[in-house]
Every structure is written in C-alpha cells, then in structure tokens.
Short mmCIF file of C-alpha atoms and ligand atoms in Angstrom, two decimals:
data_model
loop_
_atom_site.label_atom_id
_atom_site.label_comp_id
_atom_site.label_asym_id
_atom_site.label_seq_id
_atom_site.Cartn_x
_atom_site.Cartn_y
_atom_site.Cartn_z
CA UNK A 24 -63.14 116.50 -164.26
CA UNK A 25 -66.17 116.22 -161.33
CA UNK A 26 -65.93 117.86 -158.31
CA UNK A 27 -66.49 115.07 -155.63
CA UNK A 28 -68.83 115.82 -153.49
CA UNK A 29 -68.66 114.05 -149.82
CA UNK A 30 -72.40 113.83 -148.42
CA UNK A 31 -72.34 114.49 -144.71
CA UNK A 32 -75.37 113.52 -143.18
CA UNK A 33 -77.27 111.23 -140.10
CA UNK A 34 -75.35 112.67 -136.58
CA UNK A 35 -75.52 112.57 -133.60
CA UNK A 36 -78.90 114.66 -132.52
CA UNK A 37 -82.86 113.77 -132.32
CA UNK A 38 -82.74 114.49 -135.64
CA UNK A 39 -80.95 112.05 -137.60
CA UNK A 40 -84.17 110.83 -139.48
CA UNK A 41 -84.83 113.60 -140.83
CA UNK A 42 -81.46 114.50 -141.96
CA UNK A 43 -81.05 110.62 -143.74
CA UNK A 44 -84.62 111.52 -145.57
CA UNK A 45 -83.25 115.28 -146.42
CA UNK A 46 -80.01 113.21 -147.92
CA UNK A 47 -81.48 110.96 -149.93
CA UNK A 48 -83.38 113.71 -151.50
CA UNK A 49 -79.27 115.83 -152.08
CA UNK A 50 -78.44 112.59 -153.65
CA UNK A 51 -80.81 112.00 -156.21
CA UNK A 52 -80.44 115.68 -156.78
CA UNK A 53 -76.36 114.91 -157.35
CA UNK A 54 -77.16 111.99 -159.50
CA UNK A 55 -79.64 113.76 -162.32
CA UNK A 56 -78.43 114.15 -165.58
CA UNK A 57 -76.76 117.52 -165.47
CA UNK A 58 -76.03 117.66 -162.47
CA UNK A 59 -74.17 113.96 -162.71
CA UNK A 60 -72.36 115.64 -165.36
CA UNK A 61 -70.55 118.19 -162.64
CA UNK A 62 -70.45 116.09 -159.46
CA UNK A 63 -69.47 113.29 -158.19
CA UNK A 64 -71.52 111.75 -154.77
CA UNK A 65 -69.19 110.49 -151.76
CA UNK A 66 -71.95 109.90 -149.03
CA UNK A 67 -70.80 109.85 -145.67
CA UNK A 68 -72.67 108.48 -142.55
CA UNK A 69 -72.14 109.58 -139.00
CA UNK A 70 -74.02 107.10 -137.05
CA UNK A 71 -76.28 108.64 -133.80
CA UNK A 72 -73.22 107.40 -131.83
CA UNK A 73 -71.27 109.88 -133.35
CA UNK A 74 -69.49 107.05 -135.83
CA UNK A 75 -68.45 107.68 -139.02
CA UNK A 76 -68.54 105.26 -142.25
CA UNK A 77 -68.16 106.03 -145.44
CA UNK A 78 -68.66 103.90 -149.20
CA UNK A 79 -70.36 100.61 -148.39
CA UNK A 80 -72.33 101.44 -145.32
CA UNK A 81 -73.53 105.08 -146.06
CA UNK A 82 -74.60 104.05 -149.35
CA UNK A 83 -76.62 101.59 -147.86
CA UNK A 84 -78.20 103.79 -145.45
CA UNK A 85 -78.96 105.92 -148.16
CA UNK A 86 -80.72 103.44 -149.85
CA UNK A 87 -82.57 102.01 -147.29
CA UNK A 88 -83.60 105.22 -145.62
CA UNK A 89 -82.83 103.28 -142.16
CA UNK A 90 -80.34 104.41 -139.46
CA UNK A 91 -77.23 101.54 -139.00
CA UNK A 92 -75.80 100.97 -135.64
CA UNK A 93 -73.01 99.41 -134.24
CA UNK A 94 -72.79 97.38 -131.04
CA UNK A 95 -69.26 98.06 -130.37
CA UNK A 96 -68.02 100.24 -127.66
CA UNK A 97 -67.50 103.95 -128.63
CA UNK A 98 -63.65 105.73 -128.10
CA UNK A 99 -63.77 109.22 -128.45
CA UNK A 100 -61.24 108.54 -131.74
CA UNK A 101 -63.85 106.42 -133.55
CA UNK A 102 -66.37 109.81 -133.07
CA UNK A 103 -63.64 111.76 -135.55
CA UNK A 104 -63.55 110.67 -139.22
CA UNK A 105 -60.40 108.56 -139.13
CA UNK A 106 -61.72 105.89 -141.08
CA UNK A 107 -63.00 108.19 -143.73
CA UNK A 108 -60.82 108.71 -146.98
CA UNK A 109 -60.48 112.68 -146.88
CA UNK A 110 -57.97 113.31 -149.82
CA UNK A 111 -61.18 111.87 -152.02
CA UNK A 112 -63.21 114.99 -151.03
CA UNK A 113 -63.09 118.08 -152.67
CA UNK A 114 -66.42 119.77 -150.70
CA UNK A 115 -68.87 119.04 -148.16
CA UNK A 116 -72.51 119.00 -148.18
CA UNK A 117 -73.35 118.08 -144.45
CA UNK A 118 -77.13 117.89 -144.17
CA UNK A 119 -77.13 117.46 -140.68
CA UNK A 120 -79.76 119.00 -138.39
CA UNK A 121 -79.62 120.09 -135.20
CA UNK A 122 -76.75 119.41 -132.43
CA UNK A 123 -73.40 118.19 -133.67
CA UNK A 124 -74.14 119.19 -137.40
CA UNK A 125 -75.94 122.35 -137.58
CA UNK A 126 -74.74 124.46 -134.30
CA UNK A 127 -71.03 124.90 -135.93
CA UNK A 128 -69.31 121.98 -134.24
CA UNK A 129 -68.99 119.96 -137.76
CA UNK A 130 -68.49 123.05 -139.79
CA UNK A 131 -65.35 123.88 -137.07
CA UNK A 132 -63.83 120.12 -138.05
CA UNK A 133 -64.47 121.19 -141.65
CA UNK A 134 -63.02 124.39 -141.08
CA UNK A 135 -60.29 122.61 -139.72
CA UNK A 136 -59.37 120.56 -143.03
CA UNK A 137 -59.58 123.80 -145.08
CA UNK A 138 -62.16 122.09 -147.75
CA UNK A 139 -65.01 124.18 -148.75
CA UNK A 140 -68.28 122.98 -147.25
CA UNK A 141 -71.91 124.24 -148.29
CA UNK A 142 -74.22 126.13 -145.65
CA UNK A 143 -72.99 128.66 -142.50
CA UNK A 144 -69.31 128.29 -140.98
CA UNK A 145 -69.06 128.26 -137.01
CA UNK A 146 -70.18 131.29 -135.73
CA UNK A 147 -73.31 131.40 -138.44
CA UNK A 148 -73.91 127.87 -137.44
CA UNK A 149 -73.39 128.51 -133.72
CA UNK A 150 -75.31 131.87 -133.58
CA UNK A 151 -78.16 129.83 -135.06
CA UNK A 152 -78.64 127.05 -133.36
CA UNK A 153 -78.22 128.83 -130.12
CA UNK A 154 -81.61 130.76 -129.00
CA UNK A 155 -80.23 133.47 -127.06
CA UNK A 156 -77.43 134.20 -129.27
CA UNK A 157 -79.63 134.30 -132.43
CA UNK A 158 -82.21 136.62 -130.62
CA UNK A 159 -79.37 139.22 -128.98
CA UNK A 160 -78.08 139.14 -132.89
CA UNK A 161 -82.21 140.02 -133.81
CA UNK A 162 -82.33 142.45 -131.55
CA UNK A 163 -79.00 144.45 -132.26
CA UNK A 164 -80.27 144.56 -136.05
CA UNK A 165 -83.77 145.94 -135.00
CA UNK A 166 -85.61 143.01 -135.78
CA UNK A 167 -89.03 142.54 -133.78
CA UNK A 168 -89.52 139.57 -131.72
CA UNK A 169 -91.54 138.45 -128.49
CA UNK A 170 -90.51 139.56 -125.35
CA UNK A 171 -88.14 137.13 -123.39
CA UNK A 172 -86.14 135.97 -120.68
CA UNK A 173 -83.36 133.72 -119.96
CA UNK A 174 -82.89 131.47 -117.30
CA UNK A 175 -79.99 129.38 -116.28
CA UNK A 176 -80.14 125.93 -114.97
CA UNK A 177 -78.67 126.98 -111.92
CA UNK A 178 -81.26 129.45 -111.01
CA UNK A 179 -83.71 126.48 -110.88
CA UNK A 180 -81.64 124.32 -108.55
CA UNK A 181 -80.18 126.87 -106.67
CA UNK A 182 -79.71 126.60 -102.70
CA UNK A 183 -81.01 128.77 -101.24
CA UNK A 184 -83.86 128.20 -103.50
CA UNK A 185 -84.67 131.64 -105.48
CA UNK A 186 -87.24 129.01 -107.91
CA UNK A 187 -90.37 130.99 -106.97
CA UNK A 188 -88.79 134.00 -107.03
CA UNK A 189 -87.89 133.20 -110.43
CA UNK A 190 -91.37 131.91 -111.46
CA UNK A 191 -92.47 134.81 -110.16
CA UNK A 192 -90.88 137.08 -112.07
CA UNK A 193 -91.02 135.46 -115.34
CA UNK A 194 -95.52 135.35 -114.79
CA UNK A 195 -95.34 139.66 -114.20
CA UNK A 196 -93.07 139.97 -117.31
CA UNK A 197 -94.05 137.21 -119.59
CA UNK A 198 -97.71 136.70 -118.50
CA UNK A 199 -99.29 133.30 -119.90
CA UNK A 200 -99.01 131.51 -122.10
CA UNK A 201 -95.50 131.39 -122.54
CA UNK A 202 -93.52 129.21 -124.00
CA UNK A 203 -90.49 127.23 -122.38
CA UNK A 204 -87.32 126.10 -124.89
CA UNK A 205 -83.57 125.00 -123.94
CA UNK A 206 -81.42 127.46 -125.87
CA UNK A 207 -79.70 124.75 -128.16
CA UNK A 208 -82.10 122.69 -129.81
CA UNK A 209 -84.23 122.61 -132.69
CA UNK A 210 -87.25 120.37 -133.84
CA UNK A 211 -89.57 121.71 -131.02
CA UNK A 212 -87.97 119.15 -128.15
CA UNK A 213 -88.17 120.34 -125.21
CA UNK A 214 -90.05 123.25 -126.08
CA UNK A 215 -93.84 123.32 -123.58
CA UNK A 216 -96.24 125.84 -124.14
CA UNK A 217 -97.54 126.88 -120.41
CA UNK A 218 -100.49 128.25 -118.81
CA UNK A 219 -99.89 128.43 -115.16
CA UNK A 220 -97.68 128.13 -112.42
CA UNK A 221 -97.82 124.66 -112.62
CA UNK A 222 -96.81 124.01 -115.84
CA UNK A 223 -94.25 126.78 -115.93
CA UNK A 224 -92.50 124.71 -113.19
CA UNK A 225 -92.57 121.40 -114.95
CA UNK A 226 -91.62 123.36 -118.12
CA UNK A 227 -88.28 125.02 -116.85
CA UNK A 228 -87.55 121.47 -115.04
CA UNK A 229 -87.87 119.72 -118.28
CA UNK A 230 -85.97 122.14 -120.32
CA UNK A 231 -83.32 122.23 -118.02
CA UNK A 232 -82.90 118.49 -118.54
CA UNK A 233 -81.87 119.63 -122.22
CA UNK A 234 -79.69 122.33 -121.68
CA UNK A 235 -77.86 124.40 -119.04
CA UNK A 236 -79.56 127.86 -120.74
CA UNK A 237 -83.48 128.11 -120.71
CA UNK A 238 -85.08 130.56 -122.97
CA UNK A 239 -88.90 131.72 -121.34
CA UNK A 240 -90.52 133.40 -123.99
CA UNK A 241 -94.17 135.19 -124.27
CA UNK A 242 -96.18 133.50 -126.24
CA UNK A 243 -98.53 134.92 -129.06
CA UNK A 244 -101.33 134.49 -130.92
CA UNK A 245 -99.87 134.56 -134.61
CA UNK A 246 -99.78 133.03 -138.12
CA UNK A 247 -96.53 131.40 -139.05
CA UNK A 248 -94.83 132.07 -142.11
CA UNK A 249 -90.92 130.57 -143.56
CA UNK A 250 -89.16 132.40 -145.98
CA UNK A 251 -85.92 130.84 -147.17
CA UNK A 252 -83.17 132.73 -147.79
CA UNK A 253 -79.88 131.70 -150.20
CA UNK A 254 -76.86 132.96 -151.19
CA UNK A 255 -74.05 134.54 -149.36
CA UNK A 256 -73.24 138.66 -148.90
CA UNK A 257 -76.32 139.50 -151.12
CA UNK A 258 -78.70 136.78 -150.43
CA UNK A 259 -81.88 136.37 -152.10
CA UNK A 260 -85.03 135.66 -150.11
CA UNK A 261 -87.32 133.39 -151.84
CA UNK A 262 -91.53 133.49 -151.74
CA UNK A 263 -92.99 133.62 -148.27
CA UNK A 264 -94.92 130.16 -146.91
CA UNK A 265 -97.22 129.49 -144.04
CA UNK A 266 -97.46 126.23 -141.91
CA UNK A 267 -101.06 125.60 -140.80
CA UNK A 268 -101.79 122.74 -138.25
CA UNK A 269 -104.20 121.87 -135.65
CA UNK A 270 -102.63 121.15 -132.73
CA UNK A 271 -101.61 123.81 -129.71
CA UNK A 272 -98.17 124.77 -131.03
CA UNK A 273 -95.97 123.41 -133.51
CA UNK A 274 -94.43 120.74 -131.64
CA UNK A 275 -92.51 117.40 -132.62
CA UNK A 276 -95.41 115.43 -133.59
CA UNK A 277 -96.80 118.07 -135.38
CA UNK A 278 -93.78 118.44 -137.46
CA UNK A 279 -93.12 114.80 -138.19
CA UNK A 280 -96.43 113.05 -138.45
CA UNK A 281 -97.19 112.87 -141.80
CA UNK A 282 -100.81 114.61 -142.13
CA UNK A 283 -100.28 116.93 -139.54
CA UNK A 284 -99.17 120.24 -140.90
CA UNK A 285 -99.91 121.51 -144.33
CA UNK A 286 -97.72 124.26 -146.22
CA UNK A 287 -98.96 126.87 -148.38
CA UNK A 288 -96.78 128.06 -151.33
CA UNK A 289 -96.91 131.05 -151.55
CA UNK A 290 -98.62 132.08 -148.01
CA UNK A 291 -101.85 134.15 -148.32
CA UNK A 292 -100.79 137.59 -147.42
CA UNK A 293 -100.50 140.99 -148.80
CA UNK A 294 -97.64 141.76 -151.10
CA UNK A 295 -96.65 144.28 -148.40
CA UNK A 296 -96.40 141.43 -145.48
CA UNK A 297 -94.46 139.29 -148.09
CA UNK A 298 -92.21 142.04 -149.01
CA UNK A 299 -91.66 142.95 -145.40
CA UNK A 300 -90.75 139.71 -144.61
CA UNK A 301 -88.38 138.93 -147.16
CA UNK A 302 -86.30 141.98 -145.99
CA UNK A 303 -86.05 140.63 -142.68
CA UNK A 304 -85.39 137.47 -143.73
CA UNK A 305 -82.04 138.30 -145.26
CA UNK A 306 -81.47 140.91 -142.04
CA UNK A 307 -81.92 137.87 -140.14
CA UNK A 308 -79.36 136.00 -142.26
CA UNK A 309 -76.66 138.70 -142.13
CA UNK A 310 -77.27 139.46 -138.07
CA UNK A 311 -76.03 135.99 -137.25
CA UNK A 312 -73.54 135.51 -140.36
CA UNK A 313 -75.05 132.58 -142.18
CA UNK A 314 -74.06 131.09 -145.47
CA UNK A 315 -75.19 129.31 -148.12
CA UNK A 316 -78.60 128.65 -147.30
CA UNK A 317 -81.12 129.22 -144.09
CA UNK A 318 -84.58 129.01 -143.50
CA UNK A 319 -86.17 132.24 -141.47
CA UNK A 320 -89.64 131.43 -139.64
CA UNK A 321 -91.99 134.39 -138.44
CA UNK A 322 -94.80 134.84 -136.15
CA UNK A 323 -97.57 137.17 -138.18
CA UNK A 324 -100.22 138.81 -135.71
CA UNK A 325 -102.57 139.53 -138.00
CA UNK A 326 -104.99 141.56 -135.73
CA UNK A 327 -102.11 143.73 -134.97
CA UNK A 328 -99.99 143.47 -138.63
CA UNK A 329 -96.80 143.10 -136.81
CA UNK A 330 -94.48 140.57 -137.60
CA UNK A 331 -92.27 139.28 -135.18
CA UNK A 332 -88.77 137.42 -136.28
CA UNK A 333 -89.10 133.62 -134.11
CA UNK A 334 -85.80 132.14 -135.59
CA UNK A 335 -83.41 131.10 -138.76
CA UNK A 336 -82.47 127.47 -138.96
CA UNK A 337 -79.00 127.21 -141.06
CA UNK A 338 -79.84 123.88 -141.87
CA UNK A 339 -83.49 123.21 -142.67
CA UNK A 340 -85.24 120.32 -143.23
CA UNK A 341 -84.04 119.12 -147.37
CA UNK A 342 -86.22 116.37 -147.96
CA UNK A 343 -88.21 116.72 -150.92
CA UNK A 344 -91.39 117.83 -149.52
CA UNK A 345 -89.89 120.12 -146.81
CA UNK A 346 -90.42 123.70 -146.47
CA UNK A 347 -86.95 124.54 -147.82
CA UNK A 348 -86.40 123.55 -151.16
CA UNK A 349 -90.17 123.89 -152.08
CA UNK A 350 -89.74 127.92 -151.69
CA UNK A 351 -86.81 127.57 -153.77
CA UNK A 352 -89.34 125.54 -156.23
CA UNK A 353 -92.31 127.89 -156.05
CA UNK A 354 -89.43 131.06 -156.54
CA UNK A 355 -88.10 129.58 -159.80
CA UNK A 356 -85.14 127.40 -158.53
CA UNK A 357 -85.95 123.55 -158.85
CA UNK A 358 -84.57 120.83 -155.97
CA UNK A 359 -81.81 120.00 -158.65
CA UNK A 360 -81.07 123.63 -159.56
CA UNK A 361 -80.71 124.28 -156.09
CA UNK A 362 -78.44 121.86 -154.68
CA UNK A 363 -75.97 122.56 -157.40
CA UNK A 364 -76.05 126.61 -156.70
CA UNK A 365 -75.77 125.59 -152.76
CA UNK A 366 -72.66 124.52 -154.01
CA UNK A 367 -71.45 126.95 -155.99
CA UNK A 368 -71.89 129.45 -153.09
CA UNK A 369 -69.73 127.67 -150.88
CA UNK A 370 -67.07 127.45 -153.61
CA UNK A 371 -67.04 131.07 -153.71
CA UNK A 372 -67.49 131.52 -150.15
CA UNK A 373 -64.55 129.29 -149.43
CA UNK A 374 -61.80 131.21 -152.08
CA UNK A 375 -62.98 134.37 -150.49
CA UNK A 376 -61.85 133.22 -147.28
CA UNK A 377 -58.70 131.29 -147.78
P1 ADP B 6 -87.81 125.28 -132.50
O1 ADP B 6 -86.15 125.67 -133.37
O2 ADP B 6 -87.45 123.41 -132.14
O3 ADP B 6 -88.47 124.61 -134.18
P2 ADP B 6 -89.42 127.14 -132.14
O4 ADP B 6 -88.71 128.26 -131.69
O5 ADP B 6 -89.43 127.20 -133.29
O6 ADP B 6 -88.46 125.93 -131.79
O7 ADP B 6 -90.88 126.86 -131.62
C1 ADP B 6 -91.09 125.44 -132.27
C2 ADP B 6 -92.64 126.13 -132.32
O8 ADP B 6 -93.46 126.30 -130.87
C3 ADP B 6 -93.43 127.12 -133.43
O9 ADP B 6 -93.08 126.74 -134.17
C4 ADP B 6 -94.15 127.67 -132.85
O10 ADP B 6 -95.27 126.84 -133.03
C5 ADP B 6 -93.91 127.57 -131.50
N1 ADP B 6 -93.87 129.34 -130.44
C6 ADP B 6 -92.62 128.79 -130.14
N2 ADP B 6 -92.11 129.99 -129.48
C7 ADP B 6 -93.63 130.86 -129.27
C8 ADP B 6 -94.35 132.27 -128.85
N3 ADP B 6 -93.04 132.66 -128.43
N4 ADP B 6 -95.85 132.25 -129.25
C9 ADP B 6 -96.41 131.43 -130.03
N5 ADP B 6 -96.01 130.13 -130.23
C10 ADP B 6 -94.46 129.70 -130.05
MG1 MG B 7 -85.21 126.14 -134.82
MG1 MG B 8 -88.96 126.56 -135.28
#
C-alpha cells in the first residue's frame, strides 16, 4: 500500500506564494512514475488567513498556482485543521516558508498528532527562524559570524527616552554600514541596510513594526555562498552555490523578481573554501537541531579569506529553480529522489523519537 503524504502548503506568512510554487514542484515530484508507486499525494492548503482546506480547493490551488481567499469571518477554531480528514494522512510534508510554518508552530501541531513529518521539529524550526537564538547556537558551536547587537522594541520607544544613547552605542560598536533585521522573519522582509544615523533610526522603527526583538549587525562586503544539508544525525552537505545580484543587497525584490539574481552552481571557489563551508554547514545544522533539510548561507570575504555564517533556513525555497534542490541536483540527487529521501528521513526520525 502507498504512503499517503499530506503536502501542507500556503500558510499565514508573507511567503505564501513561494510556498505554493514549492508545493507545485513537490507535488509533481510525488506523481512521477517511481514516486507514484510509493506515495499517494493529499494536498492540504492553509489560506493566508490561516484557514485549512483540503481536497478540491487544495488541488485547485496546486493546479492554478494562485492563492484562494474566503471572505468569511475567521474564528480561532477555523485556524485548526478541524475540517481536514486527518486520519487519511500517514506522513506530513510541510512546505510552508516563514512565520507560522517554518518556525516550529506547525511542527508543534504535527508533533501533537504523533504523525511523522518532513523537516525539523519544534526546536530546530524555532531556532532556525529566530536570528538571535540561531546566532547564540552558532557562536556556541564556534562558528564565526558578524558582530551583532540585540535591540528590544521597548528600548526604541522607552520613556524616559534612551533611543539616542542606544543609537550611539550601535554606531560605536558596529559602525556603518550595518543591517537592521526583525529577529523572526525571512525573505529579507523588514531588513534595512543603513549608512547613517537617520537611516539607522528609521530602520529600527521599521523593524520594530515586525517584531519585538531586533538584531543589528555589522555589514560585510562579501560573496554570498549557500550550501544544502540533507539527513538527520549524520547529515550530508551538497556542493556549494553562489548568489549574485546587482542590487545593494539580497532584498525581497531581488529574491523574487525573475532575472534580478543569478545562481552559480558550483560556486567558483577553491576546494579548500568549499570543504570548509560544507563542514560549517553541517555543524550549523546540528547546532540548531535541524532535521531533514536545511540551507545554510554564508558570507565569504574574499580579501581576507574569511568565511562567516549568516543563517540557516530550515524550510528553504523548494521550487524547481530554487537553490536547495538545484544544489542537490548538482550533487547527484535529482529533485524526485530528494523528495523521496526527505520522506524516508522523516519516517526514520519519527521511529527513533517515539
Ligand atoms: P533573511 O532570513 O530574510 O534571508 P538575511 O539575514 O539572510 O535575512 O539577510 C538578507 C540579505 O541581506 C542577505 O542575503 C545579504 O544580502 C544581506 N545581509 C544581511 N546581513 C548582512 C551583513 N551583516 N552584511 C552584509 N550583508 C548582509
Ligand atoms: Mg532566512
Ligand atoms: Mg537569507
């Protein structure tokens, strides 16, 4: 009998559309000859408002590639999978990017159901989404990274006002340019590169509209290299890829506008650098307790030879042209095989943690 795979996509996040694209690619991979003999695809769609839909509607979104909305007033209980026939699903394949999907919330729900699921559990997902927790774990693992400071929203709007003093400190400790980021987002949403005091103040105010916790980092001039990791306790690293673009940094528009960024696989770096990155990628994966898949992103400062870790993404973009599957394709694991392996790792992990 075939394993019934609940492909969970969409989601309450700014990366809803990307999730639909990722899900379309995975759905296709599940229905190719070899995988169709092993797996039955059951799509489950979470609307932007958090409402769960399966069967016809989920299928329709998968086929059209377009989000669907309902105009009804949403009750808290609608944001639980109460209308979904959960006993039909043997394994979940969540491919939700960003908050409410990549951050441990959905993983908690799936854990409660005691059904295996692809990817990281609650801890790995939450650590990977939170840039502050992630940096603490990386630092503990001895991984080099840029200098950074944590800022709380309450420090920005405090009474009596400590904001000028706070900015003075950031200027002295981090200098310009620096990057201001909400702690718990992705896709560069809410991130600013700042070059002076006025930009710093505006950027902090902007980031505070997304999150209570903000991270400010020293900016580096570096090449951006990425490495894909696959597995559980002895994860493997893929070849290294590079992203190039003409814009000031890898912002939202550059990420999601066709033709604004180029991927180079493998990256043109020495074997030594590539090996170092692969090793660091695996260490980073283990440091945050990721599982199944993760894409680890680096800054390579060519002038000094320094490799700094930037972040891990525990549910990286998974469209047919995304870096993660392409890195594996270049490492000898086809898209279809990758999907199969992820499911197998999920089953393995589930039986081990039971
Ligand atoms: P996200 O999780 O949203 O992708 P990142 O931390 O990866 O956020 O930042 C997005 C992009 O911003 C990076 O890919 C890079 O182009 C730029 N960036 C972020 N931090 C720095 C930094 N400290 N120095 C230089 N560029 C940075
Ligand atoms: Mg990220
Ligand atoms: Mg990033």
